[in-house]
CSV table of C-alpha atoms and ligand atoms in Angstrom, one decimal:
chain,number,residue,atom,x,y,z
A,27,UNK,CA,179.6,-67.3,-38.3
A,28,UNK,CA,179.2,-63.5,-37.2
A,29,UNK,CA,180.9,-60.8,-39.6
A,30,UNK,CA,182.3,-57.8,-38.0
A,31,UNK,CA,182.8,-54.4,-39.5
A,32,UNK,CA,186.3,-53.5,-38.6
A,33,UNK,CA,187.5,-50.1,-39.8
A,34,UNK,CA,191.1,-48.8,-39.5
A,35,UNK,CA,191.2,-45.0,-40.4
A,36,UNK,CA,189.4,-45.2,-43.7
A,37,UNK,CA,190.6,-48.6,-44.5
A,38,UNK,CA,188.1,-51.5,-44.2
A,39,UNK,CA,189.4,-54.6,-42.8
A,40,UNK,CA,186.3,-56.7,-42.0
A,41,UNK,CA,184.2,-58.2,-44.6
A,42,UNK,CA,180.8,-59.8,-44.9
A,43,UNK,CA,180.9,-62.3,-47.8
A,44,UNK,CA,177.1,-62.7,-47.9
A,45,UNK,CA,176.6,-58.9,-47.9
A,46,UNK,CA,179.1,-58.5,-50.8
A,47,UNK,CA,177.0,-61.2,-52.6
A,48,UNK,CA,173.7,-59.3,-51.9
A,49,UNK,CA,175.2,-56.1,-53.1
A,50,UNK,CA,176.2,-57.6,-56.3
A,51,UNK,CA,172.9,-58.7,-56.8
A,52,UNK,CA,171.5,-55.3,-56.2
A,53,UNK,CA,173.6,-53.8,-58.7
A,54,UNK,CA,172.5,-56.6,-61.3
A,55,UNK,CA,168.9,-55.7,-60.3
A,56,UNK,CA,169.6,-52.1,-60.9
A,57,UNK,CA,170.9,-52.8,-64.4
A,58,UNK,CA,168.3,-55.2,-65.3
A,59,UNK,CA,165.6,-52.6,-64.4
A,60,UNK,CA,167.0,-50.3,-66.9
A,61,UNK,CA,166.5,-52.8,-69.7
A,62,UNK,CA,168.9,-53.9,-72.3
A,63,UNK,CA,171.2,-51.9,-74.7
A,64,UNK,CA,173.4,-52.7,-77.7
A,65,UNK,CA,177.0,-52.6,-76.5
A,66,UNK,CA,180.1,-54.7,-76.7
A,67,UNK,CA,179.9,-58.6,-76.6
A,68,UNK,CA,183.6,-59.6,-75.5
A,69,UNK,CA,185.0,-57.3,-72.8
A,70,UNK,CA,188.2,-57.4,-70.9
A,71,UNK,CA,188.4,-55.6,-67.5
A,72,UNK,CA,191.5,-54.9,-65.7
A,73,UNK,CA,190.6,-54.0,-62.2
A,74,UNK,CA,187.2,-55.7,-62.2
A,75,UNK,CA,186.4,-56.8,-58.6
A,76,UNK,CA,185.1,-53.4,-57.1
A,77,UNK,CA,183.5,-50.1,-57.6
A,78,UNK,CA,184.0,-48.7,-61.0
A,79,UNK,CA,185.5,-51.9,-62.4
A,80,UNK,CA,182.9,-54.2,-61.2
A,81,UNK,CA,180.1,-51.8,-62.0
A,82,UNK,CA,181.4,-51.7,-65.5
A,83,UNK,CA,181.5,-55.6,-65.5
A,84,UNK,CA,177.9,-55.6,-64.3
A,85,UNK,CA,176.4,-53.0,-66.6
A,86,UNK,CA,178.1,-54.6,-69.7
A,87,UNK,CA,177.0,-58.1,-68.8
A,88,UNK,CA,173.5,-57.7,-67.9
A,89,UNK,CA,172.8,-54.5,-69.8
A,90,UNK,CA,174.5,-55.5,-73.1
A,91,UNK,CA,174.8,-59.2,-72.8
A,92,UNK,CA,178.7,-59.2,-72.8
A,93,UNK,CA,180.9,-62.0,-72.0
A,94,UNK,CA,183.6,-60.8,-69.6
A,95,UNK,CA,187.0,-61.4,-68.4
A,96,UNK,CA,187.9,-59.8,-65.1
A,97,UNK,CA,191.5,-59.3,-63.7
A,98,UNK,CA,191.9,-58.3,-60.1
A,99,UNK,CA,194.1,-58.7,-57.1
A,100,UNK,CA,192.2,-60.1,-54.1
A,101,UNK,CA,192.5,-62.5,-51.4
A,102,UNK,CA,190.4,-65.6,-50.4
A,103,UNK,CA,189.4,-66.8,-46.9
A,104,UNK,CA,192.1,-68.3,-44.5
A,105,UNK,CA,190.2,-68.7,-41.2
A,106,UNK,CA,187.4,-67.2,-39.4
A,107,UNK,CA,189.4,-64.0,-38.5
A,108,UNK,CA,190.9,-63.6,-42.0
A,109,UNK,CA,188.2,-63.9,-44.3
A,110,UNK,CA,190.1,-62.4,-47.4
A,111,UNK,CA,188.8,-59.2,-49.2
A,112,UNK,CA,185.5,-58.2,-50.5
A,113,UNK,CA,186.6,-58.3,-54.0
A,114,UNK,CA,187.2,-62.0,-53.9
A,115,UNK,CA,183.5,-62.5,-52.9
A,116,UNK,CA,182.3,-59.9,-55.6
A,117,UNK,CA,184.2,-61.9,-58.3
A,118,UNK,CA,182.5,-65.0,-57.3
A,119,UNK,CA,179.0,-63.6,-56.9
A,120,UNK,CA,179.3,-61.9,-60.3
A,121,UNK,CA,180.5,-65.1,-62.0
A,122,UNK,CA,177.8,-67.3,-60.5
A,123,UNK,CA,175.1,-64.7,-61.6
A,124,UNK,CA,176.5,-64.2,-65.1
A,125,UNK,CA,176.9,-67.9,-65.8
A,126,UNK,CA,173.2,-68.4,-64.7
A,127,UNK,CA,172.2,-66.2,-67.6
A,128,UNK,CA,174.5,-68.3,-70.0
A,129,UNK,CA,177.5,-65.5,-69.9
A,130,UNK,CA,181.1,-66.4,-70.1
A,131,UNK,CA,182.6,-64.7,-66.7
A,132,UNK,CA,186.3,-65.6,-66.3
A,133,UNK,CA,188.1,-64.2,-63.3
A,134,UNK,CA,191.8,-64.0,-63.1
A,135,UNK,CA,193.1,-63.2,-59.7
A,136,UNK,CA,196.6,-62.0,-60.0
A,137,UNK,CA,198.9,-59.2,-60.4
A,138,UNK,CA,197.9,-57.4,-63.6
A,139,UNK,CA,201.1,-55.6,-63.8
A,140,UNK,CA,203.2,-58.7,-64.6
A,141,UNK,CA,203.8,-59.8,-68.2
A,142,UNK,CA,202.9,-63.3,-67.1
A,143,UNK,CA,199.2,-62.1,-66.5
A,144,UNK,CA,198.9,-60.4,-69.7
A,145,UNK,CA,200.1,-63.6,-71.4
A,146,UNK,CA,197.7,-65.8,-69.5
A,147,UNK,CA,194.7,-63.5,-70.4
A,148,UNK,CA,195.7,-63.4,-74.0
A,149,UNK,CA,196.0,-67.2,-74.1
A,150,UNK,CA,192.5,-67.6,-72.5
A,151,UNK,CA,191.1,-65.0,-75.1
A,152,UNK,CA,192.8,-67.0,-78.0
A,153,UNK,CA,191.7,-70.3,-76.8
A,154,UNK,CA,188.5,-70.1,-74.9
A,155,UNK,CA,187.2,-66.6,-75.5
A,156,UNK,CA,186.5,-66.4,-79.1
A,157,UNK,CA,189.8,-65.1,-80.2
A,158,UNK,CA,189.2,-61.2,-79.8
A,159,UNK,CA,187.9,-58.6,-77.5
A,160,UNK,CA,185.8,-55.5,-78.6
A,161,UNK,CA,186.4,-53.5,-75.2
A,162,UNK,CA,189.2,-53.2,-72.8
A,163,UNK,CA,188.4,-51.5,-69.6
A,164,UNK,CA,191.2,-50.1,-67.5
A,165,UNK,CA,190.1,-49.7,-64.0
A,166,UNK,CA,192.9,-50.3,-61.7
A,167,UNK,CA,193.8,-48.5,-58.5
A,168,UNK,CA,196.8,-49.7,-56.4
A,169,UNK,CA,199.3,-48.4,-54.2
A,170,UNK,CA,202.3,-50.4,-55.5
A,171,UNK,CA,203.5,-51.6,-58.8
A,172,UNK,CA,206.5,-54.0,-59.6
A,173,UNK,CA,208.0,-53.0,-63.0
A,174,UNK,CA,207.8,-56.3,-65.0
A,175,UNK,CA,211.0,-55.5,-66.7
A,176,UNK,CA,213.3,-54.3,-63.9
A,177,UNK,CA,211.7,-56.1,-61.0
A,178,UNK,CA,211.7,-52.8,-59.0
A,179,UNK,CA,208.7,-52.0,-57.0
A,180,UNK,CA,207.3,-48.5,-56.8
A,181,UNK,CA,204.9,-47.0,-54.2
A,182,UNK,CA,202.2,-44.2,-55.1
A,183,UNK,CA,201.8,-41.3,-52.7
A,184,UNK,CA,198.9,-39.0,-52.6
A,185,UNK,CA,200.5,-35.6,-52.2
A,186,UNK,CA,200.5,-32.2,-53.0
A,187,UNK,CA,203.1,-30.4,-55.1
A,188,UNK,CA,205.4,-27.5,-54.0
A,189,UNK,CA,203.5,-26.4,-50.9
A,190,UNK,CA,201.9,-28.4,-48.1
A,191,UNK,CA,198.2,-28.4,-47.9
A,192,UNK,CA,196.2,-28.0,-44.8
A,193,UNK,CA,192.7,-28.9,-44.3
A,194,UNK,CA,189.8,-30.9,-42.7
A,195,UNK,CA,189.7,-34.4,-43.1
A,196,UNK,CA,187.3,-37.3,-41.8
A,197,UNK,CA,188.3,-40.4,-39.9
A,198,UNK,CA,185.6,-43.0,-40.2
A,199,UNK,CA,187.0,-45.3,-37.5
A,200,UNK,CA,186.6,-42.8,-34.9
A,201,UNK,CA,183.8,-40.6,-36.5
A,202,UNK,CA,186.2,-37.6,-36.2
A,203,UNK,CA,186.9,-34.4,-38.1
A,204,UNK,CA,190.3,-33.2,-37.8
A,205,UNK,CA,192.8,-31.0,-39.4
A,206,UNK,CA,195.3,-32.7,-41.5
A,207,UNK,CA,198.5,-31.2,-43.1
A,208,UNK,CA,199.7,-33.0,-46.4
A,209,UNK,CA,203.3,-32.4,-47.0
A,210,UNK,CA,204.5,-31.9,-50.6
A,211,UNK,CA,205.8,-34.9,-52.4
A,212,UNK,CA,209.4,-35.7,-53.0
A,213,UNK,CA,210.9,-36.2,-56.6
A,214,UNK,CA,210.7,-40.0,-55.6
A,215,UNK,CA,207.1,-40.0,-54.7
A,216,UNK,CA,206.1,-38.1,-57.8
A,217,UNK,CA,208.0,-40.7,-60.0
A,218,UNK,CA,206.5,-43.5,-57.9
A,219,UNK,CA,203.0,-42.3,-58.4
A,220,UNK,CA,203.5,-41.9,-62.0
A,221,UNK,CA,205.0,-45.4,-62.3
A,222,UNK,CA,201.9,-46.8,-60.5
A,223,UNK,CA,198.8,-44.8,-61.4
A,224,UNK,CA,200.1,-43.4,-64.7
A,225,UNK,CA,199.3,-45.0,-67.9
A,226,UNK,CA,202.4,-47.1,-68.4
A,227,UNK,CA,200.6,-50.4,-67.5
A,228,UNK,CA,197.5,-49.7,-69.7
A,229,UNK,CA,199.9,-49.1,-72.7
A,230,UNK,CA,201.8,-52.2,-72.0
A,231,UNK,CA,198.3,-54.2,-72.0
A,232,UNK,CA,197.3,-52.7,-75.2
A,233,UNK,CA,200.6,-53.3,-76.8
A,234,UNK,CA,200.6,-57.0,-75.7
A,235,UNK,CA,196.9,-57.6,-76.8
A,236,UNK,CA,197.6,-55.8,-80.1
A,237,UNK,CA,200.9,-57.8,-80.7
A,238,UNK,CA,198.9,-60.9,-80.0
A,239,UNK,CA,196.2,-60.1,-82.5
A,240,UNK,CA,193.3,-60.5,-79.8
A,241,UNK,CA,191.9,-57.1,-80.6
A,242,UNK,CA,188.7,-56.8,-82.7
A,243,UNK,CA,188.6,-54.2,-85.5
A,244,UNK,CA,187.1,-51.0,-84.1
A,245,UNK,CA,188.1,-52.1,-80.6
A,246,UNK,CA,187.7,-49.4,-77.6
A,247,UNK,CA,189.7,-49.1,-74.6
A,248,UNK,CA,188.4,-46.9,-71.8
A,249,UNK,CA,190.5,-45.6,-68.8
A,250,UNK,CA,188.6,-43.8,-65.7
A,251,UNK,CA,190.3,-40.5,-64.6
A,252,UNK,CA,189.2,-37.8,-62.4
A,253,UNK,CA,189.8,-34.0,-62.8
A,254,UNK,CA,187.7,-32.5,-59.8
A,255,UNK,CA,187.4,-28.7,-59.4
A,256,UNK,CA,189.3,-25.8,-57.6
A,257,UNK,CA,187.8,-27.6,-54.2
A,258,UNK,CA,190.0,-30.5,-54.5
A,259,UNK,CA,192.6,-29.4,-57.0
A,260,UNK,CA,195.5,-28.7,-54.3
A,261,UNK,CA,195.4,-32.3,-53.4
A,262,UNK,CA,194.1,-34.3,-56.3
A,263,UNK,CA,194.3,-32.5,-59.7
A,264,UNK,CA,197.3,-30.3,-58.7
A,265,UNK,CA,199.0,-33.0,-56.7
A,266,UNK,CA,200.6,-36.4,-57.6
A,267,UNK,CA,197.5,-38.2,-58.7
A,268,UNK,CA,196.7,-35.4,-61.2
A,269,UNK,CA,200.1,-35.9,-62.7
A,270,UNK,CA,199.4,-39.4,-63.0
A,271,UNK,CA,196.0,-38.9,-64.6
A,272,UNK,CA,197.7,-36.5,-67.0
A,273,UNK,CA,200.2,-39.2,-68.1
A,274,UNK,CA,197.2,-41.5,-68.8
A,275,UNK,CA,195.9,-38.5,-71.2
A,276,UNK,CA,199.4,-38.7,-73.0
A,277,UNK,CA,199.4,-42.6,-73.2
A,278,UNK,CA,195.9,-42.4,-74.5
A,279,UNK,CA,197.5,-40.5,-77.7
A,280,UNK,CA,200.0,-43.3,-78.1
A,281,UNK,CA,197.4,-46.1,-77.6
A,282,UNK,CA,195.3,-44.3,-80.2
A,283,UNK,CA,198.4,-44.3,-82.7
A,284,UNK,CA,198.9,-48.1,-81.8
A,285,UNK,CA,195.1,-48.9,-82.8
A,286,UNK,CA,194.8,-46.6,-85.7
A,287,UNK,CA,195.2,-49.5,-88.2
A,288,UNK,CA,192.3,-51.6,-86.6
A,289,UNK,CA,190.1,-48.6,-86.2
A,290,UNK,CA,190.5,-48.7,-82.7
A,291,UNK,CA,190.1,-45.8,-80.0
A,292,UNK,CA,191.6,-45.0,-76.4
A,293,UNK,CA,189.0,-43.1,-74.4
A,294,UNK,CA,189.8,-41.2,-71.4
A,295,UNK,CA,186.4,-41.1,-69.2
A,296,UNK,CA,186.5,-38.4,-66.7
A,297,UNK,CA,184.5,-40.0,-64.1
A,298,UNK,CA,182.5,-38.6,-61.0
A,299,UNK,CA,183.7,-38.6,-57.4
A,300,UNK,CA,182.4,-41.9,-55.7
A,301,UNK,CA,183.1,-43.6,-52.6
A,302,UNK,CA,185.5,-46.5,-53.2
A,303,UNK,CA,188.2,-48.2,-51.4
A,304,UNK,CA,190.7,-46.1,-53.3
A,305,UNK,CA,189.0,-42.9,-52.8
A,306,UNK,CA,188.4,-43.2,-49.2
A,307,UNK,CA,192.0,-42.8,-48.4
A,308,UNK,CA,192.6,-39.7,-50.1
A,309,UNK,CA,193.2,-37.2,-47.7
A,310,UNK,CA,190.5,-34.4,-47.4
A,311,UNK,CA,188.5,-36.1,-50.3
A,312,UNK,CA,185.7,-37.3,-47.9
A,313,UNK,CA,185.1,-33.8,-46.6
A,314,UNK,CA,184.5,-32.8,-50.2
A,315,UNK,CA,182.3,-35.9,-50.8
A,316,UNK,CA,180.1,-35.3,-47.8
A,317,UNK,CA,179.4,-31.7,-49.2
A,318,UNK,CA,179.0,-32.9,-52.8
A,319,UNK,CA,176.7,-35.7,-52.0
A,320,UNK,CA,174.4,-33.7,-50.1
A,321,UNK,CA,174.1,-31.1,-52.7
A,322,UNK,CA,173.7,-33.5,-55.4
A,323,UNK,CA,171.2,-35.8,-53.5
A,324,UNK,CA,169.0,-32.7,-52.9
A,325,UNK,CA,169.2,-31.9,-56.7
A,326,UNK,CA,168.8,-35.7,-57.6
A,327,UNK,CA,172.2,-36.1,-59.5
A,328,UNK,CA,173.8,-38.1,-56.7
A,329,UNK,CA,175.2,-41.3,-58.3
A,330,UNK,CA,176.9,-44.4,-56.9
A,331,UNK,CA,179.4,-46.2,-59.1
A,332,UNK,CA,176.7,-48.4,-60.7
A,333,UNK,CA,174.5,-45.7,-61.5
A,334,UNK,CA,177.3,-43.6,-62.9
A,335,UNK,CA,179.0,-46.3,-64.9
A,336,UNK,CA,175.6,-47.7,-66.5
A,337,UNK,CA,174.9,-44.2,-67.6
A,338,UNK,CA,178.4,-44.0,-69.1
A,339,UNK,CA,178.0,-47.0,-71.3
A,340,UNK,CA,174.1,-47.2,-71.8
A,341,UNK,CA,173.6,-43.3,-72.6
A,342,UNK,CA,177.0,-42.1,-73.6
A,343,UNK,CA,179.7,-44.7,-75.1
A,344,UNK,CA,177.0,-46.9,-76.7
A,345,UNK,CA,174.3,-44.3,-76.7
A,346,UNK,CA,173.7,-40.8,-77.9
A,347,UNK,CA,174.2,-38.7,-75.1
A,348,UNK,CA,178.2,-38.4,-75.0
A,349,UNK,CA,179.7,-35.2,-73.9
A,350,UNK,CA,183.3,-34.7,-74.8
A,351,UNK,CA,185.7,-31.8,-73.8
A,352,UNK,CA,188.0,-30.0,-76.0
A,353,UNK,CA,190.6,-32.5,-75.9
A,354,UNK,CA,188.4,-35.4,-76.6
A,355,UNK,CA,187.7,-36.9,-73.0
A,356,UNK,CA,184.3,-38.1,-72.1
A,357,UNK,CA,182.8,-35.9,-69.4
A,358,UNK,CA,180.1,-37.6,-67.5
A,359,UNK,CA,181.5,-35.6,-64.7
A,360,UNK,CA,179.5,-32.7,-65.8
A,361,UNK,CA,176.8,-33.2,-63.2
A,362,UNK,CA,179.4,-33.1,-60.5
A,363,UNK,CA,181.2,-29.9,-62.1
A,364,UNK,CA,177.9,-28.0,-62.7
A,365,UNK,CA,178.4,-24.5,-61.4
A,366,UNK,CA,175.5,-24.3,-59.0
A,367,UNK,CA,176.5,-27.8,-57.5
A,368,UNK,CA,180.0,-26.5,-56.9
A,369,UNK,CA,179.0,-23.2,-55.4
A,370,UNK,CA,176.7,-24.8,-53.0
A,371,UNK,CA,179.1,-27.6,-52.1
A,372,UNK,CA,181.8,-25.1,-51.4
A,373,UNK,CA,179.5,-23.0,-49.2
A,374,UNK,CA,178.6,-26.1,-47.3
A,375,UNK,CA,182.0,-27.4,-46.6
A,376,UNK,CA,183.0,-24.2,-45.2
A,377,UNK,CA,180.4,-24.5,-42.5
A,378,UNK,CA,181.6,-28.0,-41.5
A,379,UNK,CA,183.2,-28.6,-38.3
A,380,UNK,CA,183.8,-31.3,-35.5
A,381,UNK,CA,180.3,-30.9,-34.1
A,382,UNK,CA,178.2,-30.8,-37.3
A,383,UNK,CA,180.0,-32.7,-40.0
A,384,UNK,CA,177.8,-35.9,-39.1
A,385,UNK,CA,174.5,-34.2,-38.7
A,386,UNK,CA,172.0,-33.7,-41.7
A,387,UNK,CA,173.8,-30.6,-42.6
A,388,UNK,CA,176.0,-32.9,-44.9
A,389,UNK,CA,176.0,-36.3,-46.1
A,390,UNK,CA,178.2,-38.2,-43.7
A,391,UNK,CA,175.5,-40.9,-43.4
A,392,UNK,CA,175.6,-41.6,-47.1
A,393,UNK,CA,179.6,-41.7,-47.2
A,394,UNK,CA,179.5,-44.0,-44.3
A,395,UNK,CA,176.8,-46.2,-45.8
A,396,UNK,CA,178.5,-46.4,-49.3
A,397,UNK,CA,181.8,-47.1,-47.7
A,398,UNK,CA,180.2,-50.0,-45.4
A,399,UNK,CA,178.4,-51.4,-48.5
A,400,UNK,CA,182.0,-51.9,-50.1
A,401,UNK,CA,182.7,-54.6,-47.5
A,402,UNK,CA,179.1,-56.2,-47.4
A,403,UNK,CA,177.8,-54.2,-44.3
A,404,UNK,CA,174.5,-52.0,-44.4
A,405,UNK,CA,173.6,-53.7,-47.7
A,406,UNK,CA,169.9,-53.1,-48.8
A,407,UNK,CA,168.0,-56.4,-48.9
A,408,UNK,CA,170.7,-58.3,-46.8
A,409,UNK,CA,169.1,-61.1,-44.9
A,410,UNK,CA,171.4,-62.8,-42.2
A,411,UNK,CA,172.4,-66.3,-42.9
A,412,UNK,CA,174.5,-69.2,-41.5
A,413,UNK,CA,177.7,-69.9,-43.3
A,414,UNK,CA,180.8,-71.7,-42.3
A,415,UNK,CA,184.3,-70.9,-42.9
A,416,UNK,CA,184.5,-74.4,-44.8
A,417,UNK,CA,181.7,-73.2,-47.0
A,418,UNK,CA,183.4,-70.0,-47.7
A,419,UNK,CA,186.7,-71.6,-48.3
A,420,UNK,CA,185.0,-74.1,-51.0
A,421,UNK,CA,183.7,-71.3,-53.1
A,422,UNK,CA,185.8,-70.8,-56.2
A,423,UNK,CA,186.5,-67.6,-58.1
B,506,NAI,P1,189.0,-49.9,-56.3
B,506,NAI,O1,190.0,-49.9,-55.4
B,506,NAI,O2,187.7,-50.0,-55.9
B,506,NAI,O3,189.4,-51.0,-57.2
B,506,NAI,C1,190.5,-51.3,-57.9
B,506,NAI,C2,190.7,-52.5,-58.6
B,506,NAI,O4,192.0,-52.6,-59.1
B,506,NAI,C3,190.2,-53.7,-57.9
B,506,NAI,O5,189.5,-54.6,-58.8
B,506,NAI,C4,191.5,-54.3,-57.6
B,506,NAI,O6,191.4,-55.8,-57.4
B,506,NAI,C5,192.5,-54.2,-58.7
B,506,NAI,N1,193.9,-54.1,-58.6
B,506,NAI,C6,194.7,-53.4,-57.8
B,506,NAI,N2,196.0,-53.8,-57.8
B,506,NAI,C7,195.9,-54.8,-58.7
B,506,NAI,C8,196.9,-55.6,-59.4
B,506,NAI,N3,198.2,-55.5,-59.0
B,506,NAI,N4,196.4,-56.5,-60.2
B,506,NAI,C9,195.3,-56.7,-60.5
B,506,NAI,N5,194.1,-55.9,-60.2
B,506,NAI,C10,194.5,-55.0,-59.3
B,506,NAI,O7,189.2,-48.4,-57.2
B,506,NAI,P2,188.2,-47.4,-58.0
B,506,NAI,O8,188.0,-46.1,-57.2
B,506,NAI,O9,187.0,-48.1,-58.5
B,506,NAI,O10,189.2,-46.8,-59.1
B,506,NAI,C11,189.4,-47.4,-60.4
B,506,NAI,C12,189.7,-46.3,-61.3
B,506,NAI,O11,188.8,-45.2,-61.3
B,506,NAI,C13,191.1,-45.6,-60.9
B,506,NAI,O12,191.7,-45.1,-61.9
B,506,NAI,C14,190.6,-44.4,-60.2
B,506,NAI,O13,191.5,-43.2,-60.1
B,506,NAI,C15,189.4,-44.0,-61.1
B,506,NAI,N6,188.5,-42.9,-60.5
B,506,NAI,C16,187.9,-43.2,-59.2
B,506,NAI,C17,187.1,-42.0,-58.9
B,506,NAI,C18,186.7,-42.2,-57.4
B,506,NAI,O14,186.1,-41.3,-56.8
B,506,NAI,N7,186.7,-43.3,-56.8
B,506,NAI,C19,186.9,-41.0,-59.7
B,506,NAI,C20,187.2,-41.0,-61.0
B,506,NAI,C21,188.0,-42.0,-61.4
């Protein structure tokens, strides 16, 4: 079967299942080459099938020897034209590799926002996972969420607040650099984004897990945030997503109070800008990324999700190099925020236009390759193999 890369706007529709598997193996290899570290042993990852969540799972399983439960929302193959989503195949490749090393790797492919999902995971922890988890990672990114109590569905909107934002954006489907206007969000869009990308569901998970007594003494829960800089504040930090991230900061306080009697901790981790399914559709962000990646590559500080996440857990959370800000958030994004990096990124972005954005003045090539890898294309070490739709359908997550 032939796998075709199919991009609409900045959304990938095609998938190469075997390429996805190779990429999971590449990330495992990256972690193994760094050696082992003392870390958590029983980990629940909510949003485990791609980018930051998947990288977390790989780093903790293959670096710290952790058993993992991964919750994600992915689709399997139906026919040759509809092969499902990359995360589906990532889950399978991860489980196979982890089981080969004698690790538990349980996948739940269902809506993490529902009460039922939480209860199923809790039952599994109680009955088959040793009874307790010592780390809960919340790495979910979604465009919609159904409130489990009211049944109402909310949609998130990546928008500015107050004033429209006008600026350059990139369309990877057409390799185009164009001017986009982002309208300010309505009150309903602000409320929807808070509901979907804010911290409410993280808190619901922690309350349900605590109530069921499946959190180990000293449990840690992490949640990935982004703050960025003045270069993306108008549409990120100062926009609807920024409000949602601030809501996670607030919910971290509530969760800290909830976990106090079991010596637990809720930790916001302000992660660096990376190319993911979720970040590719943030307006203007790809332009920031191709400037930033160019500068950081030249400085030797550019990271992919696996590089960044492995550094976060190995060196910071379970190591000795943690950097916190004045409100207690972990700040691995300090490399991105470095003042010289930002000044150079700003100067570079200002020079970009339709003619030069995809030349070696910036890092469009890196953005495009990283974006392609998310769907199993342009993966290092990939060797074409024959596979049938029946074989793909027979794979179990
Ligand atoms: P992603 O789109 O690669 O992954 C999202 C994950 O959530 C996937 O595993 C997906 O299956 C899962 N998911 C979505 N809806 C679900 C549902 N209803 N039920 C169960 N699982 C569901 O996203 P990415 O970029 O890795 O984002 C993860 C977190 O990291 C987000 O909070 C994001 O804001 C944050 N972050 C991302 C940065 C970036 O540059 N991409 C930078 C800093 C933080």
